[in-house]
């Protein structure tokens, strides 16, 4: 997962968890506070009943008046007072209509209270003028033993509907949920933009780094803020690029200098030996030696050229002279030249399909490429063998195939053959082998033309080299 | 013809001088860029052979200065670099031809002859040996009165032999001239043998006088007299 997404999700979930905990806490403590206050009120009423006990008559004085006084505003007040014989001695009007099964208190002197829910079947009374549409009414109830001078005189069950509290709690819940949803949306969008904003320089760095290859080492990352971590990273990377560019430059210059220094003495040697061929005073045997020496000197200079070509990968284009050319004409020329070699080995070298293509490329290098491939096929195919050349379109590419029915390439050698100085068969004889750079150079030439080269082969059955080059659309 | 060679590598410069003098040219040599430019501007030459990397002043700069002064003589550039951009900048500066080190002496001679021939336009564009004639404009080849049909490769081989008339050419230098130098030695020498064989069939077969001769182990030569 991307850091940006991960960070956004972390932001989001942590803030969400804090938000939910806070909301839950608010809700629960609010409810607790409200119920506590109510319980306190109910307890006070019970106290006043207890105070009004008359031991002489074993009854409660002013019970009716007291209770109504105390809770005038509470019309849905539910009260049953029991005497010590467990007989109800007083019932409030509500208690005569419905029965709330409030359990008898078990502990002495301690108030115990519970919440009861009841479905009210009779539409009870109107509250505050509006019709009560709730199907259930929730009561807060306490039940307490009553004492007179430490003597049990009975108990009271007291309950009050708490729809006001319920209603407030519902409202609070709605506000909290609504607020949370809003906050979550805001949070999601916020964390997305926040991480994007803070990681923007990182993606800028990544994009540039992707773009930078050995050919564009002169580009630099833009530093947004020198002080922050990403700014520091950019500076470090730029510094690295700088050194890399310098290293590449030095290497190229070095190679070019070395090549120049090597070629100058070689050209002197060559000029000397070559002119000796026409020296009438020299015996023929020595002239033959001169020719062989010139060939050796030339081989060295070829090697220098190839090494230079293979090592200057960062400015490969400068070694190529790109022009528009007809690939089919070029292939015809190559095959015509190569025919000389195939005829010597009584091989059949045929063009089986040659579609006209116009491509952009270096004529000499492409000639070298295809000649190398066909020359290889001739070398590794026995006398009387068959070599076929075809050039057909696939998508926007010209696909040139060189197929032979010769020795083929062992499977284990296939991945290696485009590597420098690699030779199949471990065969380094001058007769069949060149410098071992041939296919490496072929690959380089193909790549300089934005093409691809691949090989299919089976030992003993032959090989197929396939070169794909982009064509110019007419 | 007067030729100026500007080349800092003394030994190579003198070898070029030798070879050109053997061809009956008058040759002067400068080892430094500034000297070369002075000579080129004060003396009259028919051809300049300029190395690019020189002490004092580089060959491209010399070439530009000469052209600025409206000197029109042909210029052949020599260089150890074979990068396309060097070649392009050389030709842009007004060079007529370009030779990459290490080059073959016959190649140098052929280029020199071709440049001198082009410069003196009144001269005919026909190369000949004995009764063989090759027209470099029309690419027509005649042996006696008979027109000979050659492939483009055969023509190039013959033309190179004729440019280097009476001089032994190694198979390597012929191959480099005709096919370029990007090939394997073994392949190139093979090419030359096959094409010489075919050329002989076309111009020497059934004739008393054989023009193309083999110097065993060395190369080929085309000669006027036996």
XYZ file of C-alpha atoms in Angstrom:
700
model
C 0.000 0.000 0.000
C 1.231 3.480 -0.787
C 2.461 5.584 2.096
C 0.015 8.288 1.155
C -2.983 5.985 1.480
C -1.632 4.433 4.633
C -1.065 7.797 6.223
C -4.491 9.050 5.248
C -6.090 5.932 6.690
C -4.159 6.254 9.929
C -5.186 9.893 10.310
C -8.722 8.961 9.569
C -9.119 6.023 11.907
C -7.309 7.534 14.858
C -9.357 10.709 14.695
C -12.495 8.641 14.198
C -11.770 6.545 17.289
C -11.182 9.666 19.398
C -14.396 11.172 18.095
C -16.457 8.062 18.857
C -15.023 7.719 22.369
C -15.752 11.337 23.081
C -19.331 11.074 21.814
C -20.032 7.897 23.763
C -18.609 9.463 26.931
C -20.738 12.563 26.495
C -23.851 10.521 25.961
C -23.344 8.184 28.902
C -22.329 10.803 31.439
C -25.196 13.057 30.379
C -27.637 10.236 30.940
C -26.066 9.379 34.259
C -26.287 12.964 35.490
C -29.912 13.381 34.527
C -30.990 10.108 36.140
C -29.055 10.899 39.304
C -30.866 14.176 39.661
C -34.191 12.426 39.215
C -33.332 9.763 41.738
C -32.466 12.462 44.208
C -35.871 14.035 43.706
C -37.674 10.727 44.170
C -35.718 10.121 47.323
C -36.762 13.466 48.751
C -40.427 12.594 48.187
C -39.959 9.293 49.960
C -38.334 11.114 52.858
C -41.316 13.392 53.230
C -43.684 10.407 53.338
C -41.584 8.814 56.024
C -41.594 11.985 58.139
C -45.361 12.146 58.019
C -45.850 8.816 59.679
C -48.213 8.855 62.626
C -47.430 6.066 65.069
C -50.678 6.522 66.977
C -52.893 5.813 64.061
C -50.305 3.776 62.285
C -51.005 5.851 59.236
C -49.447 8.564 57.099
C -50.585 12.068 57.620
C -51.300 14.461 54.864
C -50.061 11.889 52.521
C -52.203 13.062 49.701
C -51.407 16.695 50.208
C -47.727 16.127 50.774
C -47.143 14.128 47.730
C -49.115 16.414 45.526
C -47.398 19.379 46.949
C -44.057 17.927 46.405
C -44.676 16.931 42.912
C -47.373 19.144 41.644
C -45.770 19.404 38.340
C -45.512 15.670 38.005
C -48.920 14.521 36.994
C -47.821 11.084 36.020
C -46.563 10.453 39.429
C -46.853 6.805 40.531
C -46.845 5.974 44.238
C -47.860 3.036 46.331
C -47.249 3.045 50.048
C -47.349 -0.305 51.855
C -47.633 -0.812 55.557
C -45.612 -3.329 57.519
C -48.271 -5.922 56.788
C -47.449 -5.499 53.085
C -50.861 -4.013 52.474
C -51.043 -0.984 50.249
C -52.313 1.969 52.301
C -52.048 4.553 49.629
C -52.104 4.652 45.843
C -51.702 7.657 43.660
C -54.297 8.019 40.874
C -51.850 6.656 38.303
C -51.184 3.640 40.484
C -54.854 2.812 40.443
C -54.861 2.631 36.654
C -51.665 0.733 35.918
C -49.430 -1.563 37.807
C -45.690 -1.278 37.718
C -44.157 -4.344 39.209
C -41.639 -2.593 41.359
C -39.966 -5.183 43.579
C -39.957 -4.936 47.344
C -36.783 -3.478 48.723
C -34.507 -6.109 50.137
C -31.921 -4.101 51.989
C -32.660 -1.984 55.051
C -32.579 1.773 54.817
C -31.053 1.666 51.431
C -32.874 3.050 48.440
C -32.823 0.828 45.430
C -34.173 1.910 42.126
C -34.668 0.412 38.733
C -36.034 1.516 35.397
C -39.143 -0.096 34.183
C -40.691 -0.067 30.792
C -44.329 -0.572 30.321
C -46.628 -0.554 27.429
C -49.430 1.728 28.342
C -52.676 0.458 26.990
C -54.887 3.216 28.177
C -54.170 6.590 26.730
C -53.290 8.045 30.049
C -53.438 11.732 30.016
C -52.375 14.518 27.884
C -49.039 15.925 28.663
C -48.473 19.588 27.991
C -51.416 19.583 25.621
C -49.768 17.381 23.031
C -50.851 13.842 22.406
C -48.525 11.277 23.738
C -47.786 8.991 20.859
C -45.176 6.900 22.492
C -46.169 3.292 22.809
C -43.994 2.752 25.773
C -43.387 4.960 28.705
C -40.196 4.581 30.620
C -40.337 5.094 34.342
C -37.664 5.780 36.808
C -38.595 4.002 40.000
C -37.340 3.671 43.522
C -38.542 1.470 46.204
C -37.519 2.089 49.813
C -38.228 0.755 53.221
C -39.824 3.238 55.602
C -38.825 3.483 59.237
C -40.110 5.224 62.287
C -37.529 5.311 65.051
C -35.696 2.408 63.589
C -38.833 0.401 63.314
C -39.987 -0.819 59.945
C -43.331 0.732 59.150
C -43.628 -0.319 55.539
C -42.231 0.700 52.183
C -42.917 2.942 49.292
C -42.698 2.250 45.581
C -42.300 5.423 43.675
C -41.987 5.945 39.919
C -41.944 8.784 37.484
C -42.078 8.683 33.691
C -38.882 9.993 32.251
C -39.909 10.757 28.714
C -38.404 14.233 29.017
C -35.066 12.763 29.802
C -35.469 10.147 27.100
C -36.417 12.820 24.642
C -33.403 14.928 25.556
C -31.170 11.918 25.258
C -32.627 11.098 21.839
C -31.948 14.645 20.734
C -28.442 14.500 22.069
C -27.880 11.199 20.275
C -29.157 12.675 17.029
C -26.882 15.669 17.372
C -23.925 13.470 18.164
C -24.574 11.078 15.262
C -25.229 13.878 12.818
C -22.154 15.719 13.996
C -20.091 12.556 13.741
C -21.142 11.859 10.178
C -20.288 15.390 9.213
C -16.988 15.171 11.044
C -16.171 11.824 9.396
C -16.776 13.242 5.933
C -14.696 16.275 6.726
C -12.043 14.046 8.208
C -11.883 11.789 5.158
C -11.510 14.639 2.707
C -9.175 16.456 5.083
C -6.795 13.583 5.617
C -6.725 12.855 1.884
C -5.750 16.408 1.064
C -3.436 16.735 4.023
C -1.385 13.686 3.095
C -1.449 14.588 -0.542
C -0.241 18.040 0.248
C 2.519 16.904 2.552
C 3.631 14.111 0.212
C 3.382 16.128 -2.987
C 7.137 16.793 -3.122
C 7.712 13.038 -2.808
C 5.676 12.280 -5.904
C 7.422 15.130 -7.688
C 10.749 13.561 -6.760
C 9.554 10.135 -7.884
C 8.313 11.404 -11.239
C 11.547 13.185 -11.933
C 13.635 10.205 -10.838
C 11.642 8.039 -13.253
C 12.341 10.485 -16.037
C 16.029 10.713 -15.300
C 18.007 8.105 -17.130
C 21.640 8.123 -18.065
C 20.782 10.390 -20.972
C 19.131 13.114 -18.903
C 21.377 13.411 -15.907
C 21.347 17.177 -16.193
C 17.837 17.458 -14.766
C 17.391 18.411 -11.107
C 14.642 18.016 -8.526
C 12.903 21.249 -7.516
C 13.442 22.029 -3.854
C 10.180 23.304 -2.321
C 11.372 23.975 1.185
C 15.014 23.717 2.166
C 14.179 23.254 5.839
C 11.869 20.261 5.853
C 12.747 16.589 5.498
C 11.674 16.341 1.864
C 13.640 19.429 0.976
C 16.692 17.837 2.549
C 16.049 14.659 0.601
C 15.790 16.626 -2.647
C 19.060 18.383 -1.930
C 20.807 15.097 -1.205
C 19.418 13.541 -4.388
C 20.423 16.544 -6.478
C 23.899 16.316 -5.051
C 23.996 12.639 -5.983
C 22.837 13.408 -9.522
C 25.502 16.043 -9.826
C 28.225 13.585 -8.890
C 26.754 10.903 -11.138
C 26.664 13.245 -14.079
C 30.233 14.244 -13.461
C 31.276 10.601 -13.182
C 29.544 9.717 -16.440
C 31.079 12.703 -18.143
C 34.559 11.860 -16.927
C 34.179 8.264 -17.996
C 33.029 9.221 -21.489
C 35.818 11.740 -21.846
C 38.324 9.222 -20.547
C 37.233 6.548 -22.993
C 37.266 8.982 -25.860
C 40.780 10.137 -24.921
C 42.028 6.581 -24.535
C 40.596 5.645 -27.917
C 42.219 8.648 -29.523
C 45.562 7.960 -27.917
C 45.420 4.329 -29.031
C 44.324 5.028 -32.557
C 47.004 7.541 -33.405
C 49.930 5.104 -32.999
C 47.855 2.431 -34.724
C 47.378 4.666 -37.727
C 51.118 5.287 -37.880
C 51.821 1.547 -37.736
C 49.243 0.839 -40.353
C 50.480 3.529 -42.707
C 54.030 2.185 -42.418
C 53.245 -1.468 -42.955
C 50.759 -0.815 -45.676
C 53.126 1.268 -47.763
C 55.751 -1.452 -47.442
C 53.511 -3.664 -49.561
C 54.617 -1.590 -52.547
C 58.267 -1.507 -51.635
C 60.011 -3.221 -54.564
C 63.072 -4.007 -52.423
C 61.069 -6.167 -50.012
C 60.835 -9.947 -50.546
C 57.345 -11.302 -50.956
C 57.454 -13.244 -47.696
C 57.959 -10.022 -45.783
C 55.141 -8.340 -47.664
C 52.848 -11.169 -46.648
C 53.842 -10.543 -43.064
C 53.084 -6.854 -43.559
C 49.588 -7.687 -44.739
C 48.984 -9.941 -41.749
C 50.253 -7.234 -39.407
C 47.983 -4.679 -40.977
C 45.088 -7.052 -40.436
C 46.038 -7.445 -36.797
C 46.332 -3.691 -36.376
C 42.929 -3.283 -37.985
C 41.462 -5.881 -35.677
C 42.692 -3.880 -32.695
C 41.174 -0.701 -34.017
C 37.866 -2.494 -34.665
C 37.948 -3.682 -31.102
C 38.574 -0.157 -29.853
C 35.672 1.145 -31.947
C 33.339 -1.555 -30.668
C 34.339 -1.081 -27.056
C 33.837 2.619 -27.429
C 30.443 2.017 -28.945
C 29.419 -0.409 -26.219
C 30.614 1.782 -23.374
C 29.214 5.103 -24.555
C 25.684 4.009 -23.865
C 24.654 7.365 -22.448
C 25.091 9.156 -25.729
C 24.424 6.336 -28.083
C 22.490 8.573 -30.448
C 25.564 10.646 -31.199
C 27.165 7.620 -32.798
C 24.288 7.141 -35.165
C 23.423 9.064 -38.274
C 19.668 8.770 -38.532
C 17.976 9.178 -41.891
C 14.802 7.962 -43.540
C 15.524 4.772 -45.404
C 13.863 1.826 -47.106
C 14.353 -1.253 -44.986
C 13.520 -3.641 -47.833
C 16.193 -2.127 -50.089
C 18.729 -2.349 -47.318
C 17.857 -5.997 -46.653
C 18.149 -6.767 -50.350
C 21.664 -5.325 -50.382
C 22.653 -7.237 -47.271
C 21.352 -10.509 -48.645
C 23.046 -9.886 -51.990
C 26.381 -9.386 -50.255
C 25.881 -12.316 -47.943
C 25.038 -14.570 -50.876
C 28.759 -14.647 -51.650
C 29.377 -16.308 -48.319
C 26.459 -18.710 -48.454
C 27.336 -19.880 -51.954
C 30.764 -20.899 -50.729
C 29.079 -23.259 -48.293
C 26.473 -24.349 -50.865
C 23.768 -22.972 -48.640
C 20.477 -21.588 -49.788
C 20.049 -17.999 -48.640
C 16.594 -16.800 -49.620
C 14.307 -13.880 -49.010
C 10.889 -15.419 -48.487
C 8.849 -12.316 -47.766
C 9.916 -8.697 -48.009
C 7.321 -6.009 -47.425
C 8.277 -2.410 -48.224
C 8.968 -0.420 -45.068
C 10.224 3.055 -44.452
C 12.081 3.478 -41.211
C 14.332 5.975 -39.529
C 17.807 4.668 -38.926
C 21.529 4.657 -39.501
C 22.115 2.936 -42.827
C 25.604 1.690 -42.027
C 24.676 0.429 -38.577
C 21.542 -1.325 -39.784
C 23.543 -2.913 -42.575
C 26.005 -4.077 -39.940
C 23.167 -5.428 -37.791
C 21.487 -7.527 -40.463
C 24.750 -8.588 -42.021
C 25.935 -9.808 -38.628
C 22.764 -11.834 -38.116
C 22.888 -13.432 -41.560
C 26.647 -13.949 -41.346
C 26.149 -15.721 -38.011
C 23.478 -17.916 -39.552
C 25.863 -18.834 -42.385
C 28.687 -19.611 -39.977
C 26.677 -21.857 -37.696
C 24.781 -23.675 -40.431
C 26.513 -26.636 -42.093
C 27.124 -26.913 -45.842
C 23.943 -27.279 -47.832
C 21.852 -25.689 -45.098
C 19.050 -23.222 -45.513
C 18.758 -19.621 -44.361
C 15.606 -17.581 -44.773
C 15.065 -13.862 -44.375
C 11.647 -12.244 -44.044
C 10.358 -8.805 -43.183
C 6.697 -8.459 -42.236
C 4.565 -5.875 -40.420
C 3.260 -6.417 -36.894
C 1.432 -3.445 -35.390
C 3.646 -0.421 -35.960
C 6.773 -2.472 -36.296
C 8.717 -3.976 -39.119
C 9.641 -7.462 -37.972
C 12.711 -8.900 -39.653
C 13.330 -12.594 -39.158
C 16.513 -14.485 -39.933
C 15.950 -18.226 -39.672
C 18.438 -21.032 -40.216
C 18.389 -24.802 -39.865
C 21.889 -25.004 -38.461
C 23.495 -25.924 -35.187
C 21.150 -23.878 -33.029
C 21.989 -22.516 -29.631
C 21.870 -24.658 -26.483
C 19.091 -23.616 -24.126
C 21.508 -22.691 -21.341
C 23.366 -20.294 -23.637
C 20.297 -18.436 -24.894
C 20.060 -15.826 -22.124
C 23.770 -15.059 -22.499
C 24.247 -14.618 -26.214
C 23.627 -10.863 -26.273
C 26.234 -10.316 -23.581
C 29.611 -8.873 -24.391
C 32.406 -11.313 -25.104
C 30.100 -14.290 -24.844
C 30.524 -17.143 -27.251
C 28.524 -20.291 -27.639
C 30.371 -23.628 -27.675
C 33.194 -21.996 -25.792
C 34.578 -21.809 -29.284
C 37.060 -19.068 -29.817
C 38.616 -20.152 -33.028
C 39.144 -17.313 -35.466
C 37.475 -19.264 -38.209
C 34.010 -19.286 -36.733
C 34.213 -16.659 -34.080
C 34.695 -12.941 -34.142
C 35.511 -10.934 -31.080
C 32.390 -12.083 -29.266
C 30.998 -8.580 -29.440
C 28.881 -9.130 -32.548
C 25.534 -9.863 -30.936
C 26.109 -7.347 -28.151
C 26.573 -4.717 -30.836
C 23.511 -5.997 -32.704
C 21.462 -5.522 -29.566
C 22.878 -2.049 -29.055
C 22.094 -1.071 -32.637
C 18.531 -2.341 -32.297
C 18.043 -0.468 -29.032
C 19.418 2.747 -30.487
C 16.611 2.439 -33.047
C 13.982 1.952 -30.311
C 13.567 -1.652 -31.396
C 13.775 -5.086 -29.865
C 15.761 -8.179 -30.674
C 14.941 -11.702 -29.581
C 16.042 -15.206 -30.366
C 14.390 -18.604 -30.519
C 16.534 -21.640 -30.906
C 16.747 -25.352 -30.444
C 20.071 -27.112 -30.430
C 20.468 -29.157 -33.603
C 17.403 -27.693 -35.310
C 18.326 -24.100 -35.966
C 17.828 -20.564 -34.729
C 15.487 -17.696 -35.385
C 16.544 -14.117 -34.747
C 13.757 -11.580 -34.729
C 14.330 -7.822 -34.920
C 11.484 -5.374 -34.384
C 11.976 -1.826 -35.608
C 9.430 0.990 -35.469
C 8.251 2.033 -38.933
C 7.452 5.525 -40.108
C 3.753 5.900 -40.779
C 3.139 7.367 -44.145
C 50.016 19.199 -57.444
C 50.875 21.036 -54.214
C 49.508 19.483 -51.090
C 49.689 20.696 -47.474
C 49.511 18.121 -44.690
C 48.734 19.447 -41.191
C 49.248 16.587 -38.749
C 50.863 16.751 -35.312
C 51.986 13.134 -35.264
C 55.321 13.609 -36.978
C 55.853 10.044 -38.052
C 52.413 9.798 -39.634
C 52.764 13.198 -41.306
C 56.044 12.179 -42.882
C 54.623 8.843 -44.036
C 51.764 10.645 -45.759
C 54.293 13.044 -47.323
C 56.334 10.075 -48.565
C 53.408 8.304 -50.098
C 52.113 11.432 -51.811
C 55.538 12.359 -53.104
C 55.790 8.894 -54.621
C 52.699 9.927 -56.554
C 54.627 12.929 -57.927
C 52.980 15.530 -55.694
C 54.768 18.394 -53.977
C 54.057 18.035 -50.291
C 54.607 20.379 -47.355
C 54.011 19.477 -43.761
C 53.000 21.492 -40.697
C 52.950 19.925 -37.227
C 51.035 22.693 -35.480
C 47.692 24.322 -36.101
C 48.944 27.908 -36.280
C 51.761 27.043 -38.691
C 49.298 25.139 -40.816
C 46.920 28.081 -41.030
C 49.755 30.508 -41.906
C 50.977 28.252 -44.696
C 47.489 27.662 -46.041
C 46.768 31.392 -46.169
C 50.077 32.490 -47.692
C 50.997 29.706 -50.108
C 48.920 28.272 -52.880
C 47.881 24.638 -52.519
C 45.683 22.378 -54.580
C 44.684 20.247 -51.588
C 44.751 20.374 -47.788
C 44.928 17.332 -45.530
C 43.947 18.440 -42.022
C 44.012 16.555 -38.762
C 41.269 17.727 -36.403
C 43.042 17.418 -33.058
C 46.095 19.630 -33.294
C 48.226 21.608 -30.863
C 47.729 25.347 -31.158
C 44.577 25.434 -33.210
C 42.229 22.644 -34.139
C 41.569 21.536 -37.695
C 37.935 22.649 -37.769
C 38.953 26.188 -36.805
C 41.679 26.270 -39.459
C 39.154 25.077 -42.007
C 36.664 27.793 -41.019
C 39.329 30.522 -41.246
C 40.450 29.315 -44.655
C 36.908 29.250 -45.984
C 36.292 32.705 -44.533
C 39.184 33.955 -46.651
C 37.436 32.448 -49.663
C 40.011 29.742 -50.357
C 38.250 27.066 -52.368
C 40.796 24.258 -52.474
C 39.495 20.828 -51.450
C 40.075 19.826 -47.812
C 40.323 16.282 -46.488
C 39.859 15.944 -42.718
C 41.580 13.269 -40.649
C 40.334 12.306 -37.231
C 40.615 9.619 -34.599
C 37.082 10.197 -33.478
C 34.302 8.529 -35.356
C 31.368 10.233 -33.809
C 28.686 11.413 -36.157
C 28.659 14.914 -34.690
C 32.379 15.360 -35.425
C 31.823 14.304 -38.982
C 28.854 16.642 -39.343
C 30.673 19.632 -37.840
C 33.622 18.958 -40.156
C 31.469 18.844 -43.265
C 29.517 21.898 -42.097
C 32.751 23.831 -41.711
C 33.448 23.184 -45.395
C 35.438 19.958 -45.553
C 35.113 17.986 -48.792
C 35.867 14.588 -47.350
C 36.511 12.850 -44.111
C 38.789 9.969 -43.149
C 38.828 8.135 -39.814
C 42.072 6.917 -38.272
C 43.522 4.436 -38.648
C 42.994 4.619 -42.375
C 44.444 2.614 -45.224
C 47.066 4.360 -47.369
C 45.323 3.290 -50.621
C 42.118 4.750 -49.242
C 43.882 8.036 -48.581
C 45.347 8.036 -52.076
C 42.009 7.262 -53.672
C 40.364 10.104 -51.772
C 43.169 12.481 -52.713
C 42.894 11.557 -56.374
C 39.164 11.873 -56.347
C 39.319 15.311 -54.680
C 41.983 16.619 -57.053
C 40.065 15.266 -60.037
C 36.880 16.951 -58.866
C 38.710 20.253 -58.285
C 40.157 20.372 -61.773
C 36.928 19.948 -63.655
C 38.301 20.268 -67.141
C 40.009 16.916 -66.718
C 38.165 13.908 -67.915
C 36.327 11.720 -65.434
C 37.654 8.569 -67.053
C 40.010 6.231 -65.223
C 41.849 3.862 -67.467
C 44.395 1.128 -67.636
C 45.492 -0.376 -70.923
C 42.315 -0.644 -72.987
C 40.015 -0.675 -69.932
C 38.081 2.509 -69.264
C 35.894 3.451 -66.313
C 33.806 6.620 -66.372
C 33.229 7.888 -62.828
C 30.307 10.065 -63.944
C 28.291 7.612 -65.977
C 29.607 4.507 -64.205
C 30.223 2.971 -67.621
C 32.979 0.390 -67.954
C 34.513 -0.568 -71.306
C 37.144 -3.099 -72.269
C 38.248 -2.051 -75.718
C 35.038 -1.295 -77.545
C 33.003 -3.731 -75.503
C 30.714 -2.435 -72.735
C 31.025 -4.467 -69.526
C 28.064 -4.835 -67.148
C 29.141 -4.761 -63.514
C 27.218 -4.982 -60.254
C 27.549 -1.969 -57.983
C 29.985 -3.846 -55.725
C 32.122 -4.980 -58.664
C 32.159 -1.431 -59.961
C 33.338 -0.114 -56.593
C 36.137 -2.689 -56.415
C 37.304 -1.865 -59.942
C 37.150 1.859 -59.366
C 39.273 1.516 -56.233
C 41.806 -0.625 -58.100
C 41.983 2.004 -60.834
C 42.401 4.886 -58.392
C 45.364 2.910 -57.053
C 46.664 1.866 -60.451
C 50.091 0.154 -60.404
C 49.896 -0.207 -56.619
C 49.378 -3.449 -54.704
C 46.200 -3.351 -52.619
C 45.631 -5.643 -49.689
C 42.284 -7.389 -49.604
C 41.577 -5.560 -46.355
C 41.919 -2.094 -47.829
C 39.726 -3.022 -50.807
C 37.085 -4.430 -48.482
C 37.153 -1.389 -46.230
C 36.696 0.876 -49.189
C 33.753 -1.026 -50.647
C 31.906 -2.404 -47.603
C 33.026 -0.120 -44.805
C 34.949 -1.248 -41.772
C 32.241 -2.726 -39.613
C 32.852 -6.317 -40.570
C 34.818 -9.262 -39.578
C 38.212 -9.555 -41.254
C 37.582 -13.092 -42.476
C 34.284 -12.080 -44.057
C 35.735 -9.017 -45.715
C 38.660 -10.790 -47.343
C 36.258 -13.463 -48.566
C 34.120 -10.796 -50.179
C 37.082 -9.382 -52.014
C 38.179 -12.758 -53.383
C 34.731 -13.527 -54.725
C 34.279 -10.146 -56.356
C 37.747 -10.145 -57.880
C 36.972 -13.578 -59.298
C 33.744 -12.271 -60.837
C 35.442 -9.124 -62.101
C 38.088 -11.198 -63.822
C 35.417 -13.270 -65.513
C 33.946 -10.078 -66.943
C 37.040 -8.126 -67.955
C 39.927 -10.569 -68.248
C 38.422 -13.842 -69.461
C 39.205 -14.763 -73.041
C 41.712 -11.912 -73.285
C 45.406 -12.264 -73.821
C 46.287 -9.402 -71.551
C 45.171 -9.995 -67.953
C 44.788 -6.672 -66.151
C 44.047 -7.798 -62.579
C 46.918 -9.670 -61.033
C 47.180 -11.551 -57.773
C 50.176 -10.997 -55.540
C 50.111 -14.193 -53.521
C 49.453 -13.655 -49.837
C 49.520 -9.892 -50.278
C 46.707 -8.682 -52.450
C 45.722 -7.494 -55.906
C 47.047 -5.004 -58.406
C 45.843 -3.534 -61.658
C 48.722 -2.672 -63.988
C 49.382 -0.906 -67.255
C 52.236 -2.976 -68.525
C 53.134 -6.584 -67.985
